[in-house]
Tab-separated table of C-alpha atoms in Angstrom:
chain	number	residue	atom	x	y	z
A	28	MET	CA	31.874	-53.128	40.509
A	29	ILE	CA	28.918	-51.219	41.801
A	30	ARG	CA	26.366	-53.886	41.579
A	31	ARG	CA	28.682	-56.782	42.756
A	32	VAL	CA	29.559	-54.493	45.592
A	33	VAL	CA	25.749	-54.230	46.821
A	34	ALA	CA	25.550	-57.392	46.352
A	35	GLN	CA	27.103	-58.426	48.575
A	36	THR	CA	26.656	-55.749	51.113
A	37	LYS	CA	22.882	-57.530	50.922
A	38	ASP	CA	23.930	-60.808	50.980
A	39	ILE	CA	25.850	-59.906	54.341
A	40	PHE	CA	22.773	-58.272	55.626
A	41	VAL	CA	20.502	-60.885	55.262
A	42	VAL	CA	22.987	-63.779	56.987
A	43	LYS	CA	23.546	-61.485	60.034
A	44	LYS	CA	20.630	-59.919	60.722
A	45	VAL	CA	17.589	-62.653	59.242
A	46	ILE	CA	18.957	-66.153	58.849
A	47	CYS	CA	21.512	-66.312	61.903
A	48	PRO	CA	18.529	-65.437	64.760
A	49	VAL	CA	16.890	-67.944	63.047
A	50	VAL	CA	19.881	-70.784	63.168
A	51	ALA	CA	19.951	-69.455	66.782
A	52	SER	CA	16.588	-70.252	67.560
A	53	LEU	CA	16.467	-73.501	65.910
A	54	SER	CA	19.703	-74.970	67.117
A	55	ARG	CA	18.164	-75.399	70.559
A	56	CYS	CA	15.655	-77.939	68.869
A	57	ILE	CA	17.623	-79.394	66.116
A	58	ARG	CA	20.309	-81.979	65.533
A	59	PRO	CA	23.708	-80.380	64.498
A	60	GLY	CA	23.511	-82.471	60.992
A	61	LEU	CA	19.987	-80.956	59.830
A	62	LEU	CA	21.285	-77.795	61.348
A	63	ILE	CA	24.235	-77.626	58.907
A	64	VAL	CA	22.309	-78.487	56.043
A	65	ILE	CA	19.167	-75.230	57.319
A	66	LEU	CA	22.110	-72.899	57.182
A	67	VAL	CA	23.679	-74.102	53.546
A	68	PHE	CA	20.403	-73.894	52.285
A	69	SER	CA	18.992	-70.770	53.587
A	70	VAL	CA	22.482	-69.030	52.923
A	71	ALA	CA	22.198	-70.650	49.058
A	72	MET	CA	18.818	-69.195	49.060
A	73	ALA	CA	19.883	-65.489	50.011
A	74	LEU	CA	22.406	-65.999	47.405
A	75	LYS	CA	19.809	-66.540	44.620
A	76	ASN	CA	17.818	-63.639	45.846
A	77	SER	CA	20.664	-61.157	45.660
A	78	PRO	CA	21.185	-58.755	43.222
A	79	GLN	CA	24.107	-60.891	41.650
A	80	ALA	CA	21.060	-63.602	40.415
A	81	HIS	CA	19.620	-60.753	38.241
A	82	ALA	CA	22.758	-60.589	35.959
A	83	ALA	CA	21.343	-61.809	32.258
A	84	SER	CA	22.308	-61.320	28.927
A	85	ILE	CA	18.999	-60.497	26.611
A	86	SER	CA	18.585	-60.377	23.177
A	87	THR	CA	17.165	-56.768	21.044
A	88	ASP	CA	16.817	-56.301	17.545
A	89	LEU	CA	20.058	-54.924	17.264
A	90	VAL	CA	22.177	-55.681	20.262
A	91	THR	CA	22.570	-57.672	23.288
A	92	VAL	CA	22.107	-56.290	26.630
A	93	LYS	CA	23.343	-57.297	29.506
A	94	SER	CA	21.197	-56.731	32.294
A	95	GLU	CA	22.278	-56.359	36.507
A	96	ALA	CA	20.672	-55.073	39.849
A	97	VAL	CA	22.455	-52.333	41.324
A	98	VAL	CA	20.184	-51.882	43.865
A	99	THR	CA	16.760	-53.864	44.987
A	100	GLY	CA	14.812	-53.239	47.968
A	101	LEU	CA	13.507	-49.593	47.223
A	102	ASP	CA	10.610	-48.794	48.157
A	103	HIS	CA	8.663	-47.226	44.686
A	104	PRO	CA	11.395	-45.181	43.604
A	105	TRP	CA	10.436	-42.468	40.881
A	106	GLY	CA	13.355	-40.224	39.768
A	107	LEU	CA	17.611	-40.838	39.538
A	108	ASP	CA	20.246	-38.873	38.696
A	109	PHE	CA	24.253	-39.126	38.519
A	110	LEU	CA	26.039	-36.981	40.228
A	111	PRO	CA	29.865	-35.668	39.129
A	112	ASP	CA	31.830	-37.716	41.533
A	113	GLY	CA	29.988	-40.806	40.366
A	114	SER	CA	27.323	-41.168	42.835
A	115	THR	CA	23.951	-41.272	42.262
A	116	LEU	CA	20.841	-39.372	43.801
A	117	VAL	CA	17.686	-41.710	43.807
A	118	THR	CA	13.877	-41.137	45.086
A	119	GLU	CA	11.637	-43.591	46.789
A	120	ARG	CA	7.709	-41.848	46.252
A	121	ALA	CA	7.714	-42.410	50.459
A	122	GLY	CA	9.323	-39.003	51.021
A	123	ARG	CA	13.235	-40.673	51.415
A	124	LEU	CA	16.031	-39.298	49.367
A	125	PHE	CA	19.019	-41.737	48.919
A	126	LEU	CA	23.122	-41.346	47.841
A	127	LEU	CA	24.388	-44.366	45.982
A	128	GLU	CA	27.997	-43.775	46.855
A	129	PRO	CA	30.738	-45.133	43.690
A	130	ASP	CA	31.863	-48.159	46.496
A	131	GLY	CA	27.995	-49.266	46.611
A	132	THR	CA	27.015	-47.723	50.300
A	133	LEU	CA	23.729	-46.664	50.114
A	134	ARG	CA	23.052	-43.258	52.478
A	135	LYS	CA	19.686	-41.448	53.121
A	136	VAL	CA	20.111	-37.877	52.807
A	137	ALA	CA	18.705	-35.710	55.233
A	138	GLY	CA	16.965	-32.604	55.002
A	139	LEU	CA	13.800	-33.071	52.822
A	140	PRO	CA	11.421	-30.786	53.846
A	141	LYS	CA	7.340	-31.867	54.583
A	142	ILE	CA	5.993	-33.897	52.179
A	143	ALA	CA	2.468	-35.134	51.314
A	144	VAL	CA	2.664	-38.673	50.296
A	145	GLY	CA	-0.200	-40.494	49.281
A	146	GLY	CA	-1.801	-41.909	46.505
A	147	GLN	CA	0.669	-41.520	43.805
A	148	GLY	CA	1.926	-38.377	45.362
A	149	GLY	CA	5.115	-38.104	47.459
A	150	LEU	CA	8.941	-37.311	46.621
A	151	LEU	CA	9.048	-37.422	42.841
A	152	ASP	CA	11.626	-36.571	40.782
A	153	VAL	CA	15.384	-35.257	41.275
A	154	ALA	CA	17.426	-33.086	39.253
A	155	VAL	CA	21.378	-32.309	39.724
A	156	SER	CA	22.030	-28.638	38.945
A	157	PRO	CA	24.368	-28.002	35.279
A	158	ASP	CA	26.285	-26.077	38.018
A	159	PHE	CA	26.735	-28.645	40.385
A	160	GLU	CA	30.060	-28.647	40.800
A	161	THR	CA	30.159	-24.820	41.274
A	162	ASP	CA	26.389	-24.618	43.203
A	163	ALA	CA	26.295	-28.345	45.014
A	164	MET	CA	22.878	-27.505	44.403
A	165	ILE	CA	19.898	-30.484	43.716
A	166	TYR	CA	16.431	-29.394	42.553
A	167	PHE	CA	13.658	-32.324	43.414
A	168	SER	CA	9.766	-32.530	42.903
A	169	PHE	CA	7.465	-33.408	45.668
A	170	SER	CA	3.369	-33.552	46.435
A	171	GLN	CA	3.038	-30.410	48.617
A	172	SER	CA	0.113	-29.942	51.012
A	173	GLY	CA	-1.463	-26.420	51.266
A	174	LYS	CA	-5.244	-25.693	52.806
A	175	ARG	CA	-7.118	-27.250	50.460
A	176	GLY	CA	-5.148	-30.656	49.656
A	177	ALA	CA	-2.084	-31.056	47.482
A	178	GLY	CA	-0.488	-30.064	44.868
A	179	THR	CA	3.027	-30.428	42.652
A	180	ALA	CA	5.856	-28.458	44.126
A	181	VAL	CA	9.628	-27.805	43.054
A	182	ALA	CA	12.023	-27.433	45.208
A	183	ARG	CA	16.079	-26.761	45.814
A	184	ALA	CA	18.514	-27.410	47.865
A	185	ARG	CA	22.648	-27.459	48.808
A	186	PHE	CA	23.853	-30.808	48.854
A	187	VAL	CA	26.555	-31.145	51.400
A	188	SER	CA	28.166	-34.519	52.670
A	189	ALA	CA	30.313	-34.617	55.888
A	190	ASP	CA	31.633	-37.722	57.624
A	191	GLY	CA	29.728	-40.002	55.381
A	192	LYS	CA	26.429	-37.871	56.417
A	193	PRO	CA	24.570	-36.095	53.103
A	194	GLY	CA	22.274	-33.892	53.517
A	195	LEU	CA	20.279	-30.667	52.574
A	196	GLU	CA	20.675	-27.095	53.206
A	197	ARG	CA	18.912	-24.315	52.677
A	198	VAL	CA	15.952	-25.946	51.097
A	199	GLU	CA	13.798	-23.690	48.995
A	200	THR	CA	10.229	-23.558	46.979
A	201	ILE	CA	10.888	-22.559	43.915
A	202	PHE	CA	7.335	-23.240	42.200
A	203	SER	CA	4.176	-24.592	43.864
A	204	MET	CA	0.905	-25.256	42.463
A	205	GLU	CA	-1.329	-22.248	43.196
A	206	ARG	CA	-4.437	-24.617	42.946
A	207	LYS	CA	-4.260	-27.128	45.160
A	208	THR	CA	-6.890	-30.642	45.688
A	209	ASN	CA	-7.542	-33.885	47.688
A	210	ALA	CA	-6.938	-35.897	44.405
A	211	GLY	CA	-4.168	-38.214	44.809
A	212	GLN	CA	-3.477	-38.720	40.895
A	213	HIS	CA	-1.696	-36.843	38.261
A	214	PHE	CA	1.485	-34.830	39.768
A	215	GLY	CA	3.109	-34.978	36.885
A	216	SER	CA	6.512	-34.116	38.428
A	217	ARG	CA	9.205	-34.471	35.735
A	218	LEU	CA	12.467	-31.832	35.685
A	219	VAL	CA	14.308	-30.941	32.778
A	220	PHE	CA	17.113	-27.956	32.831
A	221	HIS	CA	17.493	-26.543	29.197
A	222	PRO	CA	20.925	-25.759	28.333
A	223	ASP	CA	20.261	-22.269	28.776
A	224	GLY	CA	19.678	-22.785	32.662
A	225	THR	CA	15.822	-22.684	32.763
A	226	LEU	CA	14.370	-25.404	34.217
A	227	PHE	CA	10.849	-27.149	33.037
A	228	VAL	CA	8.821	-28.605	35.650
A	229	THR	CA	5.727	-30.958	34.023
A	230	THR	CA	2.381	-31.231	35.865
A	231	GLY	CA	-0.736	-33.175	35.760
A	232	ASP	CA	-4.577	-32.231	35.177
A	233	ARG	CA	-4.491	-34.161	39.067
A	234	GLY	CA	-7.930	-36.035	37.954
A	235	ASP	CA	-9.793	-32.799	36.941
A	236	ARG	CA	-9.493	-32.984	32.845
A	237	ASP	CA	-11.245	-29.196	32.417
A	238	ARG	CA	-7.896	-27.720	34.231
A	239	ALA	CA	-5.475	-28.622	31.408
A	240	GLN	CA	-7.545	-26.231	29.262
A	241	ASP	CA	-7.286	-23.524	31.900
A	242	PHE	CA	-4.655	-21.321	31.321
A	243	PHE	CA	-4.492	-19.573	34.574
A	244	ASP	CA	-4.087	-23.186	36.353
A	245	HIS	CA	-0.850	-24.475	36.571
A	246	ALA	CA	-2.454	-28.051	36.263
A	247	GLY	CA	-2.330	-29.833	32.848
A	248	ALA	CA	0.853	-27.849	31.987
A	249	VAL	CA	4.228	-27.801	30.904
A	250	ILE	CA	5.749	-25.432	33.034
A	251	ARG	CA	9.086	-23.047	32.512
A	252	ILE	CA	11.195	-21.319	35.535
A	253	ASN	CA	14.465	-19.824	36.237
A	254	PRO	CA	16.749	-21.631	38.641
A	255	GLY	CA	15.238	-19.380	41.332
A	256	GLY	CA	12.178	-19.570	40.405
A	257	SER	CA	11.599	-16.251	38.772
A	258	VAL	CA	9.840	-16.155	35.063
A	259	PRO	CA	12.044	-16.248	32.534
A	260	ALA	CA	11.356	-13.043	30.367
A	261	ASP	CA	10.541	-15.321	26.938
A	262	ASN	CA	8.274	-17.068	28.264
A	263	PRO	CA	5.180	-16.801	25.712
A	264	PHE	CA	3.037	-15.671	28.402
A	265	SER	CA	5.376	-13.831	30.840
A	266	ASP	CA	3.504	-10.781	30.883
A	267	GLY	CA	0.199	-12.737	32.782
A	268	LYS	CA	-2.099	-11.059	30.780
A	269	SER	CA	-3.550	-14.290	28.685
A	270	ALA	CA	-2.122	-17.230	31.348
A	271	LEU	CA	-0.408	-17.453	33.826
A	272	PRO	CA	3.943	-16.378	33.181
A	273	GLU	CA	5.080	-19.917	34.190
A	274	ILE	CA	3.249	-21.628	31.834
A	275	TRP	CA	5.065	-22.963	28.644
A	276	SER	CA	2.442	-25.237	27.150
A	277	LYS	CA	-0.972	-26.629	28.046
A	278	GLY	CA	-3.527	-29.589	27.376
A	279	HIS	CA	-1.226	-32.428	28.832
A	280	ARG	CA	-3.123	-35.288	31.141
A	281	ASN	CA	-0.624	-36.747	32.866
A	282	PRO	CA	3.481	-36.075	31.532
A	283	GLN	CA	5.521	-37.959	33.281
A	284	GLY	CA	8.717	-38.530	31.554
A	285	ALA	CA	10.087	-35.568	29.845
A	286	ILE	CA	13.969	-34.841	28.579
A	287	TYR	CA	15.951	-32.253	26.623
A	288	ASP	CA	16.621	-33.876	23.171
A	289	PRO	CA	20.484	-32.893	22.027
A	290	VAL	CA	19.076	-33.664	18.517
A	291	THR	CA	15.869	-31.376	17.464
A	292	LYS	CA	17.627	-29.126	20.697
A	293	SER	CA	14.198	-29.398	22.548
A	294	LEU	CA	11.832	-30.496	24.668
A	295	TRP	CA	10.132	-33.561	24.741
A	296	THR	CA	7.879	-35.738	27.000
A	297	VAL	CA	5.699	-38.796	27.192
A	298	GLU	CA	2.110	-38.610	29.008
A	299	HIS	CA	-0.232	-40.687	29.905
A	300	GLY	CA	-3.744	-40.866	28.119
A	301	ALA	CA	-6.843	-42.272	29.580
A	302	ARG	CA	-7.935	-45.978	27.770
A	303	GLY	CA	-5.410	-45.073	25.311
A	304	GLY	CA	-4.272	-42.344	23.876
A	305	ASP	CA	-0.688	-42.340	25.459
A	306	GLU	CA	1.597	-39.557	23.699
A	307	LEU	CA	5.073	-38.613	22.569
A	308	ASN	CA	4.795	-34.865	22.143
A	309	ARG	CA	7.686	-32.056	21.217
A	310	PRO	CA	5.882	-29.025	23.685
A	311	GLN	CA	6.503	-25.847	22.099
A	312	ALA	CA	5.994	-22.019	23.251
A	313	GLY	CA	2.478	-20.917	23.993
A	314	LYS	CA	0.935	-24.306	22.119
A	315	ASN	CA	-2.291	-26.407	23.614
A	316	TYR	CA	-1.836	-30.051	23.212
A	317	GLY	CA	-5.369	-30.643	23.087
A	318	TRP	CA	-6.245	-32.883	26.225
A	319	PRO	CA	-9.389	-32.982	27.140
A	320	VAL	CA	-10.796	-31.549	23.971
A	321	ILE	CA	-8.962	-34.366	22.009
A	322	SER	CA	-7.378	-37.456	22.607
A	323	TYR	CA	-6.269	-40.617	20.454
A	324	GLY	CA	-7.959	-42.429	23.699
A	325	ARG	CA	-11.337	-42.775	24.928
A	326	HIS	CA	-12.460	-42.662	28.532
A	327	TYR	CA	-12.774	-45.281	31.181
A	328	SER	CA	-16.417	-45.914	30.146
A	329	GLY	CA	-15.600	-46.450	26.298
A	330	PHE	CA	-17.082	-42.777	25.000
A	331	LYS	CA	-15.503	-40.889	22.904
A	332	ILE	CA	-13.503	-37.898	24.332
A	333	GLY	CA	-13.806	-34.442	22.938
A	334	ALA	CA	-14.082	-33.713	19.894
A	335	GLY	CA	-12.334	-36.859	18.870
A	336	THR	CA	-8.821	-36.903	17.304
A	337	GLU	CA	-8.030	-33.878	16.289
A	338	ALA	CA	-9.732	-29.845	16.104
A	339	PRO	CA	-8.479	-26.664	15.132
A	340	GLY	CA	-6.218	-24.790	17.454
A	341	TYR	CA	-4.932	-28.187	19.010
A	342	GLU	CA	-1.359	-29.998	18.424
A	343	GLN	CA	-1.091	-33.565	17.301
A	344	PRO	CA	0.915	-35.936	19.425
A	345	ILE	CA	4.371	-36.909	17.437
A	346	TRP	CA	3.431	-40.708	18.467
A	347	TYR	CA	1.001	-42.016	20.637
A	348	TRP	CA	-0.644	-45.452	21.809
A	349	ASP	CA	-3.262	-47.408	21.963
A	350	PRO	CA	-4.213	-49.103	23.793
A	351	SER	CA	-2.174	-47.678	26.144
A	352	ILE	CA	1.515	-48.944	28.179
A	353	ALA	CA	1.111	-46.213	30.836
A	354	PRO	CA	4.625	-44.816	29.691
A	355	SER	CA	6.863	-43.081	32.649
A	356	GLY	CA	10.408	-42.226	31.630
A	357	LEU	CA	11.577	-40.673	28.762
A	358	ALA	CA	15.116	-40.380	27.706
A	359	VAL	CA	17.246	-39.527	23.967
A	360	TYR	CA	20.094	-42.356	23.627
A	361	ASP	CA	23.098	-40.140	23.358
A	362	GLY	CA	25.893	-42.526	24.919
A	363	ASP	CA	28.577	-44.183	22.958
A	364	MET	CA	28.040	-47.750	24.696
A	365	PHE	CA	25.003	-48.600	21.949
A	366	PRO	CA	25.617	-46.566	18.803
A	367	GLU	CA	22.678	-48.274	17.415
A	368	TRP	CA	20.218	-46.721	19.229
A	369	TYR	CA	21.787	-43.195	19.094
A	370	GLY	CA	19.195	-40.384	18.946
A	371	ASP	CA	16.426	-43.145	19.680
A	372	PHE	CA	13.928	-42.293	21.869
A	373	LEU	CA	14.067	-44.542	24.981
A	374	VAL	CA	10.089	-45.053	27.147
A	375	GLY	CA	9.488	-46.502	30.256
A	376	ALA	CA	6.056	-48.614	29.913
A	377	LEU	CA	4.565	-49.691	33.428
A	378	LYS	CA	1.472	-50.918	32.417
A	379	PHE	CA	3.016	-53.937	30.571
A	380	ARG	CA	6.853	-53.501	32.051
A	381	LEU	CA	9.190	-53.040	29.364
A	382	LEU	CA	11.239	-50.310	27.706
A	383	VAL	CA	10.149	-49.366	24.506
A	384	ARG	CA	12.530	-48.246	21.914
A	385	LEU	CA	11.346	-45.579	19.337
A	386	ASP	CA	13.616	-45.685	15.983
A	387	ARG	CA	14.062	-42.149	15.011
A	388	GLU	CA	14.625	-41.263	11.436
A	389	GLY	CA	15.574	-37.597	10.812
A	390	GLN	CA	14.487	-35.193	13.926
A	391	ASP	CA	11.164	-35.981	14.686
A	392	LYS	CA	9.725	-39.347	12.110
A	393	ILE	CA	9.061	-41.854	14.487
A	394	ILE	CA	9.667	-45.115	11.913
A	395	GLY	CA	9.150	-47.900	13.967
A	396	GLU	CA	8.967	-49.103	17.829
A	397	GLU	CA	10.464	-51.677	19.638
A	398	ARG	CA	9.403	-53.289	23.084
A	399	MET	CA	12.121	-54.789	24.859
A	400	PHE	CA	12.384	-56.608	28.230
A	401	GLU	CA	8.803	-57.010	28.084
A	402	ARG	CA	8.127	-58.582	32.083
A	403	GLN	CA	12.026	-59.334	33.013
A	404	PHE	CA	12.009	-56.737	35.732
A	405	GLY	CA	8.965	-55.075	36.608
A	406	ARG	CA	6.871	-51.265	36.342
A	407	ILE	CA	9.520	-49.311	34.540
A	408	ARG	CA	9.148	-45.606	36.153
A	409	ASP	CA	12.821	-43.642	35.042
A	410	VAL	CA	14.872	-44.352	32.104
A	411	ASN	CA	18.211	-42.319	32.766
A	412	ILE	CA	21.575	-42.482	30.446
A	413	ALA	CA	24.896	-42.739	33.017
A	414	PRO	CA	27.970	-41.111	31.616
A	415	ASP	CA	29.283	-44.456	30.867
A	416	GLY	CA	26.857	-44.711	28.583
A	417	SER	CA	25.269	-47.589	30.007
A	418	ILE	CA	21.275	-47.552	30.338
A	419	TRP	CA	19.977	-47.016	34.194
A	420	LEU	CA	16.196	-48.028	35.012
A	421	LEU	CA	13.883	-48.029	38.307
A	422	THR	CA	11.264	-50.381	38.772
A	423	ASP	CA	8.314	-49.043	40.347
A	424	GLU	CA	7.568	-51.797	42.642
A	425	LYS	CA	7.378	-52.126	46.646
A	426	ASP	CA	10.801	-54.147	46.279
A	427	GLY	CA	12.063	-51.381	43.595
A	428	ALA	CA	15.081	-51.959	41.611
A	429	ILE	CA	17.460	-50.081	40.006
A	430	ILE	CA	18.832	-51.963	36.296
A	431	ARG	CA	21.934	-51.034	34.658
A	432	LEU	CA	21.553	-52.374	30.890
A	433	SER	CA	25.121	-52.775	29.132
A	434	ARG	CA	26.657	-53.934	26.485
A	435	ALA	CA	27.013	-57.725	26.647
A	436	LYS	CA	30.519	-58.902	25.390
């Protein structure tokens, strides 16, 4: 229903705002019969390129999936989350937040703070408070300007909507990377709530790999904070003596996918390697995940990274990719629509434009992978499981889309 309404809305927009002015201009110089042919052809092309045209059935190893474009025309969408009323929040890296209503209406949300848009930075992830029905709070990550550049930051705000005008009130920054630089890459930025109410935030090394091994630097880390930004008392370095108190784990290069896993009841992440060496990790309190001391990838020059693939004191990934798939977006399938995939990891891939299903046995044993939908949709930036069990993807393109995957009848 959402896809169909959005598709019709876009078709009307195309006809009224694009085709009609062109036809009006042509009518002054083209015979009426030819003009009708042009009009019919133009409308047909508009309908062909509408989201309705993207519906398709695609076979995978275990199930046949129906894909539908819910929305197209987004400018590099990055993060998505669902509200209790069936609406959806979606970010654009360029610094815009949208509300997709259940009837398919797409509305811009007002009230965002100043965002440093550039390179890989901008407005990034969004997460709805677990207590949204009582506190109406949403959380979002973004690149924040400072005296010496930009860094990853997280803010929260009260979400309001009146007379069809959604907006944010009482915007408050609850985390800000202390050391900001002019580098345009590796912001990390995934947000994940733990059932205990604490918030995990991933940060990249900001293009300076040695920062990932500095425990008094927020870069290249998983951060854990309370919803208001304070430090949980049970954080591994909460006293601040041997590391910044917000740090949960270190040695990460650029984790752009993160999820709380109901199977192991813990956080999992996927992160970009260099030339190969993308990793699936299960970050645990106080542990060091190795970058750039160990890696299964190589420098872009081809030379070995650090000590190689292992060294004492550094954790091994649960799974890695070589060559790199450029992972971004991570979900654990826990819905009812695809019971064949229950408990498996779904990983978006930017490089090969596909979705990876990691077949899991037990808690943390990966016994294989299936690469699905290669080049069907584009660069997959985010992966989400909707309340009805369908899978929603974001494509990181100039003409980006929300793709809904459901079970084919």
